[in-house]
Coordinates of C-alpha atoms and ligand atoms in Angstrom, one line a residue:
X1 CA 0.0 0.0 0.0
X2 CA 2.9 2.3 0.8
X3 CA 4.0 2.1 -2.8
X4 CA 0.6 3.3 -4.0
X5 CA 0.6 6.3 -1.8
X6 CA 4.0 7.2 -2.9
X7 CA 3.5 7.2 -6.6
X8 CA 1.3 10.3 -7.1
X9 CA 4.1 12.3 -5.4
X10 CA 6.4 10.7 -7.9
X11 CA 4.2 11.8 -10.8
X12 CA 4.0 15.3 -9.4
X13 CA 7.7 15.5 -9.3
X14 CA 7.9 14.2 -12.8
X15 CA 5.3 16.7 -14.1
X16 CA 7.2 19.6 -12.3
X17 CA 10.3 18.4 -14.1
X18 CA 8.7 18.1 -17.5
X19 CA 6.8 21.4 -17.0
X20 CA 9.9 23.3 -16.2
X21 CA 11.4 22.5 -19.5
X22 CA 10.2 25.7 -21.1
X23 CA 11.4 28.0 -18.4
X24 CA 15.0 26.8 -17.8
X25 CA 17.0 26.0 -20.9
X26 CA 17.9 22.4 -20.2
X27 CA 21.3 21.1 -20.9
X28 CA 21.6 17.7 -22.5
X29 CA 22.2 15.5 -19.4
X30 CA 19.1 16.9 -17.7
X31 CA 17.1 16.0 -20.8
X32 CA 18.3 12.4 -20.8
X33 CA 17.5 12.1 -17.1
X34 CA 14.0 13.4 -17.8
X35 CA 13.7 10.9 -20.7
X36 CA 14.8 8.0 -18.4
X37 CA 12.2 9.2 -15.9
X38 CA 9.4 9.2 -18.5
X39 CA 10.3 5.7 -19.5
X40 CA 10.4 4.5 -15.9
X41 CA 7.0 6.2 -15.3
X42 CA 5.5 4.2 -18.2
X43 CA 7.0 1.0 -17.0
X44 CA 5.8 1.4 -13.4
X45 CA 2.4 2.5 -14.5
X46 CA 2.1 -0.6 -16.8
X47 CA 3.2 -2.8 -13.9
X48 CA 0.9 -1.3 -11.3
X49 CA -2.3 -1.0 -13.3
X50 CA -2.9 -4.5 -14.7
X51 CA -2.1 -5.9 -11.2
X52 CA -4.9 -3.9 -9.5
X53 CA -8.0 -5.2 -11.1
X54 CA -8.6 -6.3 -14.7
X55 CA -11.8 -4.3 -14.9
X56 CA -10.5 -0.9 -14.0
X57 CA -9.2 1.5 -16.5
X58 CA -5.9 0.2 -17.8
X59 CA -3.2 2.6 -18.6
X60 CA -2.5 1.4 -22.1
X61 CA -6.1 0.4 -22.9
X62 CA -7.7 3.8 -23.6
X63 CA -10.9 2.2 -24.8
X64 CA -12.1 1.3 -21.3
X65 CA -11.0 4.7 -20.0
X66 CA -13.7 7.2 -19.2
X67 CA -11.2 9.9 -19.6
X68 CA -10.8 9.2 -23.3
X69 CA -7.3 7.7 -22.9
X70 CA -5.3 10.9 -22.4
X71 CA -2.3 10.6 -20.3
X72 CA -2.5 13.9 -18.4
X73 CA -3.9 14.6 -15.8
X74 CA -2.8 11.4 -14.0
X75 CA -5.6 9.0 -13.3
X76 CA -6.9 9.2 -9.7
X77 CA -5.4 6.7 -7.4
X78 CA -8.7 5.9 -5.7
X79 CA -12.2 6.3 -7.0
X80 CA -14.8 7.6 -4.6
X81 CA -16.3 5.2 -2.1
X82 CA -20.0 4.8 -2.8
X83 CA -22.5 5.5 -0.1
X84 CA -24.8 2.7 1.2
X85 CA -27.7 4.2 -0.7
X86 CA -25.7 4.2 -3.9
X87 CA -24.6 0.6 -3.5
X88 CA -28.2 -0.5 -2.8
X89 CA -29.4 1.4 -5.9
X90 CA -26.8 -0.2 -8.1
X91 CA -27.7 -3.7 -6.9
X92 CA -31.3 -3.2 -7.8
X93 CA -30.5 -1.6 -11.2
X94 CA -28.1 -4.3 -12.2
X95 CA -30.5 -7.1 -11.2
X96 CA -33.3 -5.5 -13.3
X97 CA -31.0 -5.1 -16.3
X98 CA -29.8 -8.8 -15.9
X99 CA -33.3 -10.3 -16.0
X100 CA -34.8 -8.3 -18.9
X101 CA -36.1 -8.3 -21.5
X102 CA -39.0 -10.7 -20.8
X103 CA -40.8 -11.5 -24.0
X104 CA -44.6 -11.6 -24.0
X105 CA -46.8 -13.0 -26.8
X106 CA -47.9 -9.7 -28.3
X107 CA -45.7 -7.0 -27.1
X108 CA -47.3 -3.5 -27.1
X109 CA -46.0 0.0 -27.3
X110 CA -47.5 2.3 -24.6
X111 CA -48.2 5.9 -25.8
X112 CA -48.1 8.2 -22.8
X113 CA -49.8 11.6 -23.5
X114 CA -48.8 14.4 -21.1
X115 CA -51.2 17.2 -21.8
X116 CA -53.1 20.0 -20.0
X117 CA -56.4 19.0 -21.4
X118 CA -58.0 17.8 -24.7
X119 CA -55.6 16.5 -27.4
X120 CA -55.8 18.7 -30.5
X121 CA -54.4 15.9 -32.7
X122 CA -56.6 13.1 -31.5
X123 CA -58.1 12.6 -34.9
X124 CA -54.7 12.2 -36.5
X125 CA -53.6 9.8 -33.8
X126 CA -56.8 7.8 -34.4
X127 CA -55.8 7.3 -38.0
X128 CA -52.3 6.3 -36.9
X129 CA -53.6 3.6 -34.5
X130 CA -56.5 2.3 -36.7
X131 CA -56.0 -1.3 -37.7
X132 CA -53.3 -2.0 -35.2
X133 CA -55.5 -3.0 -32.2
X134 CA -53.7 -5.2 -29.7
X135 CA -50.3 -3.7 -30.5
X136 CA -50.6 -0.5 -28.6
X137 CA -52.1 1.1 -25.5
X138 CA -52.9 4.7 -24.7
X139 CA -52.6 6.6 -21.4
X140 CA -53.5 10.3 -20.9
X141 CA -52.4 12.4 -18.1
X142 CA -54.4 15.6 -18.3
X143 CA -53.1 18.0 -15.7
X144 CA -55.5 20.9 -16.0
X145 CA -58.9 19.9 -17.3
X146 CA -60.7 16.7 -18.2
X147 CA -60.2 16.0 -21.9
X148 CA -63.0 15.6 -24.3
X149 CA -62.2 12.5 -26.4
X150 CA -63.4 11.9 -29.9
X151 CA -61.6 8.6 -30.6
X152 CA -62.5 5.2 -29.0
X153 CA -58.7 4.6 -28.6
X154 CA -58.6 7.5 -26.2
X155 CA -61.9 7.0 -24.5
X156 CA -61.5 5.9 -20.8
X157 CA -57.7 6.1 -21.0
X158 CA -57.3 9.1 -18.6
X159 CA -55.2 8.2 -15.6
X160 CA -55.3 10.0 -12.2
X161 CA -53.5 13.3 -12.6
X162 CA -52.0 16.1 -10.6
X163 CA -51.4 19.7 -11.6
X164 CA -48.1 20.1 -13.6
X165 CA -46.1 23.3 -13.5
X166 CA -43.7 24.1 -16.4
X167 CA -40.1 23.3 -15.4
X168 CA -41.0 22.0 -12.0
X169 CA -40.5 18.5 -10.7
X170 CA -44.3 17.9 -10.9
X171 CA -43.5 17.4 -14.6
X172 CA -41.2 14.5 -13.8
X173 CA -43.7 13.2 -11.3
X174 CA -46.4 13.1 -14.0
X175 CA -44.1 11.2 -16.3
X176 CA -43.5 8.7 -13.5
X177 CA -47.3 8.4 -12.9
X178 CA -47.8 7.6 -16.6
X179 CA -45.0 5.0 -16.6
X180 CA -46.4 3.4 -13.4
X181 CA -49.9 3.1 -14.9
X182 CA -48.6 1.7 -18.2
X183 CA -46.3 -0.8 -16.4
X184 CA -49.4 -2.4 -14.9
X185 CA -49.9 -4.0 -18.3
X186 CA -47.2 -6.7 -18.7
X187 CA -47.5 -6.6 -22.5
X188 CA -46.3 -3.0 -22.6
X189 CA -42.6 -3.3 -23.6
X190 CA -41.8 0.1 -24.8
X191 CA -43.1 3.4 -23.5
X192 CA -43.3 6.7 -25.5
X193 CA -43.8 10.1 -23.9
X194 CA -45.7 12.5 -26.1
X195 CA -47.3 16.0 -25.6
X196 CA -50.4 17.5 -27.0
X197 CA -48.4 19.2 -29.7
X198 CA -46.7 16.0 -31.0
X199 CA -47.7 14.3 -34.2
X200 CA -46.6 11.0 -35.7
X201 CA -44.3 11.3 -38.8
X202 CA -44.2 7.6 -39.6
X203 CA -46.9 4.9 -40.0
X204 CA -47.7 2.6 -37.1
X205 CA -45.9 -0.5 -38.3
X206 CA -42.7 1.4 -38.9
X207 CA -42.9 2.9 -35.3
X208 CA -43.7 -0.5 -33.8
X209 CA -40.8 -2.3 -35.4
X210 CA -38.4 0.6 -34.9
X211 CA -39.0 0.6 -31.1
X212 CA -39.4 -3.1 -30.4
X213 CA -36.6 -4.4 -32.5
X214 CA -34.0 -2.3 -30.8
X215 CA -32.6 -3.1 -27.4
X216 CA -32.1 0.6 -26.4
X217 CA -34.2 3.4 -25.0
X218 CA -34.2 6.6 -27.0
X219 CA -33.3 9.0 -24.3
X220 CA -31.5 12.1 -25.3
X221 CA -28.3 12.8 -23.4
X222 CA -25.5 15.2 -24.2
X223 CA -23.0 17.6 -22.5
X224 CA -23.9 21.2 -22.8
X225 CA -21.0 23.3 -21.3
X226 CA -23.1 26.5 -21.4
X227 CA -25.4 28.2 -18.9
X228 CA -28.5 26.2 -19.8
X229 CA -26.5 22.9 -19.4
X230 CA -23.7 22.5 -16.9
X231 CA -24.5 26.0 -15.6
X232 CA -27.5 24.6 -13.9
X233 CA -25.5 22.1 -11.9
X234 CA -25.2 22.8 -8.2
X235 CA -22.7 21.1 -5.8
X236 CA -25.5 20.1 -3.5
X237 CA -25.9 17.2 -5.8
X238 CA -22.7 15.7 -4.5
X239 CA -21.6 13.1 -3.8
X240 CA -24.1 11.1 -6.0
X241 CA -24.1 13.3 -9.0
X242 CA -20.7 14.8 -10.0
X243 CA -20.5 17.7 -12.6
X244 CA -18.8 15.4 -15.1
X245 CA -21.8 13.2 -15.1
X246 CA -24.4 16.0 -15.5
X247 CA -26.2 15.8 -18.8
X248 CA -28.9 17.6 -20.7
X249 CA -31.6 16.1 -23.0
X250 CA -35.0 16.5 -24.4
X251 CA -37.9 15.6 -22.1
X252 CA -39.6 13.5 -24.8
X253 CA -38.2 10.0 -24.2
X254 CA -39.1 6.6 -25.3
X255 CA -37.9 3.7 -23.1
X256 CA -37.7 0.0 -22.7
X257 CA -39.6 -1.8 -20.0
X258 CA -36.5 -2.5 -17.9
X259 CA -35.7 1.2 -17.9
X260 CA -39.2 2.2 -16.9
X261 CA -39.0 -0.2 -13.9
X262 CA -35.6 1.3 -13.0
X263 CA -37.2 4.7 -13.0
X264 CA -39.9 3.4 -10.6
X265 CA -37.2 1.9 -8.4
X266 CA -35.1 5.0 -8.1
X267 CA -35.7 7.4 -5.2
X268 CA -32.1 8.3 -4.5
X269 CA -31.3 10.2 -7.7
X270 CA -34.9 11.4 -8.2
X271 CA -34.8 13.0 -4.7
X272 CA -31.5 14.7 -5.5
X273 CA -32.9 16.3 -8.6
X274 CA -36.2 17.1 -6.9
X275 CA -34.4 19.2 -4.2
X276 CA -31.4 20.5 -6.2
X277 CA -32.6 20.9 -9.8
X278 CA -35.6 23.2 -9.8
X279 CA -36.5 26.8 -10.8
X280 CA -35.6 29.6 -8.5
X281 CA -32.7 28.0 -6.7
X282 CA -30.3 30.0 -4.6
X283 CA -28.2 32.4 -6.6
X284 CA -31.1 33.1 -9.0
X285 CA -30.4 29.9 -10.8
X286 CA -32.9 27.8 -12.7
X287 CA -32.7 24.1 -13.3
X288 CA -35.4 21.9 -14.9
X289 CA -35.5 18.4 -13.8
X290 CA -37.4 17.2 -16.9
X291 CA -34.3 18.1 -19.0
X292 CA -31.7 16.7 -16.7
X293 CA -32.8 13.9 -14.4
X294 CA -33.3 11.0 -16.9
X295 CA -30.4 12.1 -19.3
X296 CA -28.0 12.2 -16.3
X297 CA -29.4 9.1 -14.5
X298 CA -29.1 6.8 -17.5
X299 CA -25.8 8.3 -18.6
X300 CA -24.5 7.3 -15.2
X301 CA -26.1 3.9 -14.7
X302 CA -26.7 2.3 -18.1
X303 CA -24.9 4.5 -20.7
X304 CA -24.8 1.7 -23.3
X305 CA -28.6 1.1 -22.9
X306 CA -29.6 4.5 -24.3
X307 CA -29.3 5.8 -27.9
X308 CA -28.6 9.4 -26.8
X309 CA -31.1 10.9 -29.1
X310 CA -34.9 11.4 -28.9
X311 CA -37.2 10.0 -31.5
X312 CA -39.3 13.1 -31.3
X313 CA -38.1 15.8 -33.7
X314 CA -38.0 19.4 -32.7
X315 CA -36.6 22.4 -34.4
X316 CA -34.2 24.4 -32.2
X317 CA -32.4 26.0 -35.1
X318 CA -33.9 29.5 -34.5
X319 CA -31.9 29.7 -31.2
X320 CA -34.9 31.1 -29.3
X321 CA -36.1 30.2 -25.8
X322 CA -38.8 27.9 -27.3
X323 CA -38.5 25.7 -30.4
X324 CA -40.2 26.5 -33.7
X325 CA -43.9 25.9 -33.7
X326 CA -45.3 24.8 -37.1
X327 CA -48.2 26.7 -38.6
X328 CA -50.6 25.6 -41.3
X329 CA -48.6 27.4 -44.1
X330 CA -45.5 25.5 -43.1
X331 CA -47.1 22.1 -43.6
X332 CA -46.4 20.3 -46.9
X333 CA -45.1 17.1 -48.3
X334 CA -41.5 18.3 -48.4
X335 CA -41.5 19.3 -44.7
X336 CA -42.9 15.9 -43.6
X337 CA -40.5 14.1 -45.8
X338 CA -37.5 16.1 -44.6
X339 CA -38.4 15.3 -41.0
X340 CA -39.0 11.6 -41.6
X341 CA -35.7 11.0 -43.4
X342 CA -33.3 13.0 -41.2
X343 CA -30.5 10.7 -40.1
X344 CA -28.3 12.9 -37.9
X345 CA -29.4 14.5 -34.7
X346 CA -28.2 18.0 -33.8
X347 CA -27.4 19.2 -30.3
X348 CA -27.0 22.9 -29.6
X349 CA -24.9 24.2 -26.8
X350 CA -25.9 27.3 -24.8
X351 CA -22.4 28.7 -24.3
X352 CA -21.1 31.8 -26.1
X353 CA -19.9 29.8 -29.0
X354 CA -23.3 28.2 -29.6
X355 CA -21.8 25.2 -31.3
X356 CA -24.0 22.6 -32.8
X357 CA -22.8 19.0 -32.4
X358 CA -24.2 16.8 -35.1
X359 CA -24.2 13.0 -34.5
X360 CA -25.4 10.3 -36.8
X361 CA -28.4 8.3 -35.5
X362 CA -26.6 5.0 -35.4
X363 CA -27.2 1.8 -33.6
X364 CA -24.6 -1.0 -33.7
X365 CA -22.8 1.0 -36.4
X366 CA -25.8 1.1 -38.8
X367 CA -27.4 4.4 -39.6
X368 CA -31.1 4.9 -39.5
X369 CA -33.7 7.7 -39.6
X370 CA -33.8 9.5 -36.3
X371 CA -37.4 10.4 -35.9
X372 CA -40.8 8.8 -35.4
X373 CA -42.7 11.8 -34.0
X374 CA -42.4 15.6 -34.2
X375 CA -43.3 18.7 -32.3
X376 CA -44.5 21.4 -32.0
X377 CA -47.5 21.8 -34.2
X378 CA -50.4 24.3 -33.9
X379 CA -53.9 22.6 -33.8
X380 CA -54.7 24.4 -37.0
X381 CA -52.3 22.1 -38.9
X382 CA -54.4 19.0 -38.3
X383 CA -56.6 19.1 -41.4
X384 CA -53.6 19.4 -43.7
X385 CA -51.7 16.7 -41.8
X386 CA -54.6 14.3 -42.1
X387 CA -54.7 14.9 -45.9
X388 CA -51.0 14.1 -46.2
X389 CA -51.3 11.2 -43.8
X390 CA -54.1 9.7 -45.9
X391 CA -52.4 10.2 -49.2
X392 CA -48.7 10.0 -49.0
X393 CA -46.1 7.3 -48.9
X394 CA -43.7 9.0 -46.6
X395 CA -45.5 8.3 -43.4
Ligands
LIG1 C1 -26.3 -4.9 -31.4 O1 -25.9 -6.2 -31.8 C2 -25.9 -7.2 -30.8 C3 -25.3 -8.4 -31.5 O2 -25.9 -8.7 -32.7 C4 -27.3 -7.4 -30.3 O3 -27.3 -8.3 -29.3 C5 -27.8 -6.0 -29.7 O4 -29.1 -6.2 -29.3 C6 -27.7 -4.9 -30.8 N1 -28.0 -3.7 -30.1 C7 -29.0 -3.0 -30.5 C8 -29.1 -1.6 -29.8 O5 -29.8 -3.3 -31.3
LIG2 C1 -24.5 7.1 -25.5 O1 -23.5 7.9 -24.9 C2 -22.7 7.3 -23.9 C3 -21.8 8.3 -23.2 O2 -21.2 9.1 -24.2 C4 -22.0 6.1 -24.5 O3 -21.2 5.5 -23.5 C5 -22.9 5.2 -25.1 O4 -22.3 4.1 -25.8 C6 -23.8 5.9 -26.1 N1 -24.9 5.0 -26.6 C7 -24.9 4.4 -27.8 C8 -26.0 3.4 -28.0 O5 -24.0 4.6 -28.6
LIG3 C1 -55.4 13.3 -51.4 O1 -54.8 14.2 -52.3 C2 -55.8 14.7 -53.3 C3 -55.0 15.6 -54.3 O2 -53.8 16.1 -53.7 C4 -56.9 15.5 -52.5 O3 -57.8 15.9 -53.5 C5 -57.6 14.5 -51.6 O4 -58.5 15.1 -50.8 C6 -56.5 13.8 -50.7 N1 -57.2 12.8 -49.9 C7 -57.5 12.9 -48.6 C8 -58.1 11.7 -48.0 O5 -57.3 13.9 -48.0

C-alpha cells in the first residue's frame, strides 16, 4: 500500500520536471534524465495498473477509460467510495438489467400523453392507430382539465392526474405516474412520452418495429457546457451526481420496460434532482429536472442502454427560448419528408460559441432515420396533416 501512496508524489515531481522545461533551458544531461524518468514512469504504470484489477481503466487500454485515454492529468489513485444508498441502488438496477427483456406474446407500445387537457391531434392519432388493435395502449395524463375524447382509442384512458407546473419537478412526477400506470400491463414493452403538440411522422408498423426491434431506450443525453446545461448544476448534488456526469436532453423520451422499472425503483437520484434541480434556486439559478434527471441518471447507470437521441423531432435552429412551432402554411409534403428522413441529430450548446454538435443516428454501427414523432405543431395544422397522412407514402 505504501507504494501506491508514494506514486502520485512521484508523478507530481515528474510533471514539475517536464513542466519546467520551457522555463529553464535544459542542458543535454538533464534531458536524458527526464527521458529516463518518463520511460520509468510508463514501465511502473504498466506494472501497477494491470495488477490492481482487470476491470479498472488500464493505462494502455484507452478504450475502457472514461477519460478518453489521455495521459494527463494522471488517473486518480482511488475512486470515490460509494454511499450505502448508492450501492443499494446499483444492486437493484443491475439485477433488473440482468433479467430483462422478458418476451410476451404480443408486445405492445404504450403511448403516454402528457397534456393540460384535450388533445388537438386526437383525430390524426386515431388514423395512426387504426387497424393495429392489440399492439398499442394509450394513457392520458391531463393536468388541467378533463379532456373531451373523440376517438375510442382514447376513451376511458385518462389516468389519475395532478397539476403540472412548467419546469418544475411535478412534470417528472407526472411522467412517473404515466409510466407506473402503463407498467401495470405486462404486455407494454416500450413506453413513449408525447405531448399534446406532438404528431406521428411515420406509420404505425414502422414505429412499432423501430421501437421493439432495438434493445435501447431513446433517451436524449449530451453535454452542454453552457449556462443552460452545466451552468444549472449545483454542488448540493454531490456526492451522488458529479458535474462530469451531469447531462442535458429532451424531455420527450421513449424507453424499454427495464428502464421504466428502474425509474420506478429510483428514489435516490430522483430525490436529489427534486431538491437541487428546480426553478428559482439560490443564486437566482434555474434548473429543470425534466431536461436533466433522466439524461443524467441513465448516462451514469446504463450508458450503453440509451441511444442518446430522442425519436421526437423538434426544431431548435432558430436559437430562441422555445422551439419553432409549425403553422398551417409550413405544412407540406416536403417538410414531412424532410423530418422523416433525417438521419443525424443536432445538439445545440448554450455557451457563447453556440456550437452545434451533429451526431449520426446510429445503432450498432448502422445508420437509421432518427425520428418517429415531431413537435411542436399548432392545432390548425391537423386538417392538412390528415390529408398528407391519408395520401402520401412518406409516413
Ligand atoms: C447490437 O448487436 C448485438 C449483437 O448482434 C445485439 O445483441 C444487440 O441487441 C444490438 N444492439 C442494439 C441496440 O440493437
Ligand atoms: C451514449 O453515450 C454514452 C456516453 O457518451 C456512451 O457510453 C454510449 O455508448 C452511447 N450509446 C450508444 C448506443 O451509442
Ligand atoms: C389526397 O390528395 C388529393 C389531391 O392532392 C386530394 O384531393 C384528396 O382530398 C386527398 N385525400 C384525402 C383523404 O385527404
